[in-house]
Amino acid sequence: MINSALVFASDFNYGVAYILAGLLLIYVSLYKKPSLQTAFIFMYNCFMRPIGKHASQQTRLNAFYENQADVYDATRGGLLRGRRTMLKLCAAELQKQHGQGKKLVWVDIGGGTGWNIEQMDALFGLEHFEAIYLVDLCQPLCKVAKQRFKARGWAHVHVVCQDAGTFTLPSNLCAIGRKHADLVTMSYSLSMIDAFYKVIDGVQQLVEPSAGVLGVADFYVSDSRASRGDVGYHCNWLSRMFWQHWFELDHVYLHPSRRNYLEHQFSTIKEFNSRNHFIIPHLVQIPYYVWLGRRCSAKQAYLANDIPDFTLVDKMPTPTASPKDCLLPSTKPIGSNLSATLQPNQPGYCRLPYNPAKPEHAQFSTYIYGFTWEDPQADLDVLDLQKGDSLLVITSAGDNALAYAANTPDITLHCVDMNPCQNHLLELKLAALQILSFGEFWEMFGKGVLADFPYVLDTQLSAHLSPAAYQFWRSHTETFSPASSASWWDKLLPVRRRNLYTTGYSGLALQCFRVIARVLGISHDLHKIANASSLQEQVDIWRSRVGSKLLSPLSIRFLDNPVAMWQLLGVPVSQWNMLRGEGSMSQYVRDTIEPVAASMSFNNENYFYHLVINQQYSPKCCPDYLTMAGFKKLQSLLNSAHQTTFHIHTSTILDTLQSLAPEELTKAVIMDHMDWFSPEEAAAEIEALKRALKRGGFVLWRSAARSPWYAESFASHGFSVEPISVRQPNTLIPLDRVNMYASFYKATKL
């Protein structure tokens, strides 16, 4: 019975192989357009030609590739995705670590025909390497590599036809003190190595201990029991079963133990999980990953918290495996997804570790706020920042934290957000400030677009991002490089992503606002307001043609419900009830918009409403960090190695406060989030604020209510509470450039 099932499974797999082979032949013939002969050679040798039994892995590889080595590169571009991405990430890390300094040593394990090395020459330049070693067990592929390197005159590139498990650097390098490789790469080779534990252990000893980089690109299937929050990591049951058994037909092993052990032995620098839509997009989805790591320090090995310690790895049977190979030292969780800190030598900022699989983080797939909706100038007028101040701030989109840092040097900012994606956005801004030109930075965050963002991300920004932030942005490259032309549907209903500022929940609000303006027939007038040459012209247009329509009962009714308030404005039910408790929604909206429309130019001064209307900033109406002066201040600050200004916490404010030392903070800016709390939650956080603040330190907050209920809780916990400003009904005097909140408070620790 069992034998019959095995025979059926084998016949089924080969039947599917022939079907896919036929589809592949049609695909490459019609779309990729190599010669039919090349396509047939690939199809026949991969799917039809019997390999037979062989005494060793080398003879099996030789037999498999001997008739297709010459067409290997021409036929693997669509199948082996991620190789170039891996090389770009490696090049960015090498550039960051070494610049144009010492000559480097690179070992490419399973390098085959030398394609990787040829690509790296264009990305980084082979002249920066003292020696390069391509190690591969397959003689036909090594022959192609030797011919390639000889034709290019690369005398320092050496082809070693040898088992990777026994490779060591030559004695002549060791004699001059080069005992380690600065770069080791494994491009679709880890899944083909039988004794992979031995090879990974060997690579760990081969990689330079302090700054060496290991880069891997390969197929994989996820572990069903592992709890990870990585974007795109998890494979469903069908995908796990099918691809694992499908690739075994060609002796390619995708069992999770390989990747788990790799991540156990090395700390993660970068990670990207994706799917290869090979031959038939969206139907065929082969899981693959790109991963960069370096040797773990003792400290990094014990960073993980609250993650299961899987010390026994499910081992896929391989010819050289023994039972003891399955037992691993429990210094770090196998395959754990503790999002690591940035590199130790990262100047200016650091991302603290967090577990993205925790429910409070896993609930978010994107950021809520693509821009910050609180006026930092109002904060700065009260904060009176001094050298040595230590602040806790809510990250949001990071705009206000950047404003504080640009205003006063030598301060420490603890940026806190429970939504990992908000911190990914701040990280991206900090990385871009470090290395991009002002022109590129303006394109990204002034206009919200950058045509070559995927390339810039891989080759420049990646080395300055945490693994989680890189994975997020690599999976959302369309944020900054949307479709170049609008379809007829986009033109009919203009709710689409145009740039950074039309993404996230806040972006959805901007898109809906544009649709409402079109329905009300005020789109043209709104753009006139945003570009008015004088405040009087703006006021005239507002009062004569816009205000009455925008503030009509129909428009107010559209907003006055909990779904619209949360999905479009990020206002929870508790806060919605607070503002309704002191008046009507109509009154609140009118008191918000009328004063700013009548007193502040949307063209020159009020960049918040300029963005709402135009969905991008202008050079004369933008946050300070987008000005040349602000950019230079922040770039200088972030590239100064003597201080870490930004500490990025992916956590609740309560947990962050409890992790800080007593009286570590001098000030805290908590925006409006107390409006979201129950009395018990508010009391717990106020107590934690009291513990973390120095005597005389203070907390600033905004509220949708003129008299927020939790002000009394601050007072009962030993704070002196005073309103900085309270918005009165029917007033034409705004609290600040946003004027969204009814009050602005300060609580000082006594």
Short mmCIF file of C-alpha atoms in Angstrom, two decimals, residues 392 653-655 657-658 665 668 670 673-675 677-694 697-701 708-721 747-750:
data_model
loop_
_atom_site.label_atom_id
_atom_site.label_comp_id
_atom_site.label_asym_id
_atom_site.label_seq_id
_atom_site.Cartn_x
_atom_site.Cartn_y
_atom_site.Cartn_z
CA LEU A 392 10.38 60.67 25.15
CA ILE A 653 4.94 53.89 25.93
CA LEU A 654 4.32 52.13 29.24
CA ASP A 655 6.82 49.35 28.48
CA LEU A 657 9.03 54.05 30.36
CA GLN A 658 9.44 51.01 32.59
CA LEU A 665 13.98 61.79 31.13
CA ALA A 668 8.02 63.96 27.31
CA ILE A 670 2.88 62.27 24.20
CA HIS A 673 -2.77 59.31 22.90
CA MET A 674 -4.07 59.69 26.49
CA ASP A 675 -7.45 60.35 24.86
CA PHE A 677 -7.09 55.29 27.37
CA SER A 678 -9.29 53.91 30.09
CA PRO A 679 -8.80 55.39 33.59
CA GLU A 680 -6.76 52.36 34.65
CA GLU A 681 -4.46 52.56 31.63
CA ALA A 682 -3.98 56.30 32.07
CA ALA A 683 -3.10 55.90 35.75
CA ALA A 684 -0.48 53.23 34.99
CA GLU A 685 1.21 55.38 32.36
CA ILE A 686 1.15 58.53 34.49
CA GLU A 687 2.81 56.59 37.32
CA ALA A 688 5.49 55.37 34.87
CA LEU A 689 6.02 58.93 33.61
CA LYS A 690 6.50 60.12 37.18
CA ARG A 691 9.15 57.46 37.76
CA ALA A 692 11.07 58.19 34.52
CA LEU A 693 11.03 62.02 34.74
CA LYS A 694 13.45 64.11 36.72
CA GLY A 697 10.59 67.61 34.19
CA PHE A 698 7.31 67.88 32.38
CA VAL A 699 4.88 66.22 29.99
CA LEU A 700 3.17 67.92 27.04
CA TRP A 701 -0.03 66.57 25.53
CA PRO A 708 -9.59 66.17 29.42
CA TRP A 709 -10.65 63.92 32.29
CA TYR A 710 -7.16 62.54 32.93
CA ALA A 711 -5.74 65.98 33.92
CA GLU A 712 -6.98 65.22 37.43
CA SER A 713 -5.09 61.92 37.38
CA PHE A 714 -1.85 63.79 36.65
CA ALA A 715 -2.54 66.11 39.56
CA SER A 716 -3.25 63.21 41.93
CA HIS A 717 0.08 61.60 40.98
CA GLY A 718 2.16 64.60 41.97
CA PHE A 719 2.12 66.78 38.85
CA SER A 720 1.29 70.45 38.54
CA VAL A 721 -1.11 70.72 35.58
CA ALA A 747 2.12 68.67 33.56
CA THR A 748 5.28 69.31 35.62
CA LYS A 749 6.62 66.79 38.12
CA LEU A 750 6.76 68.33 41.58
#
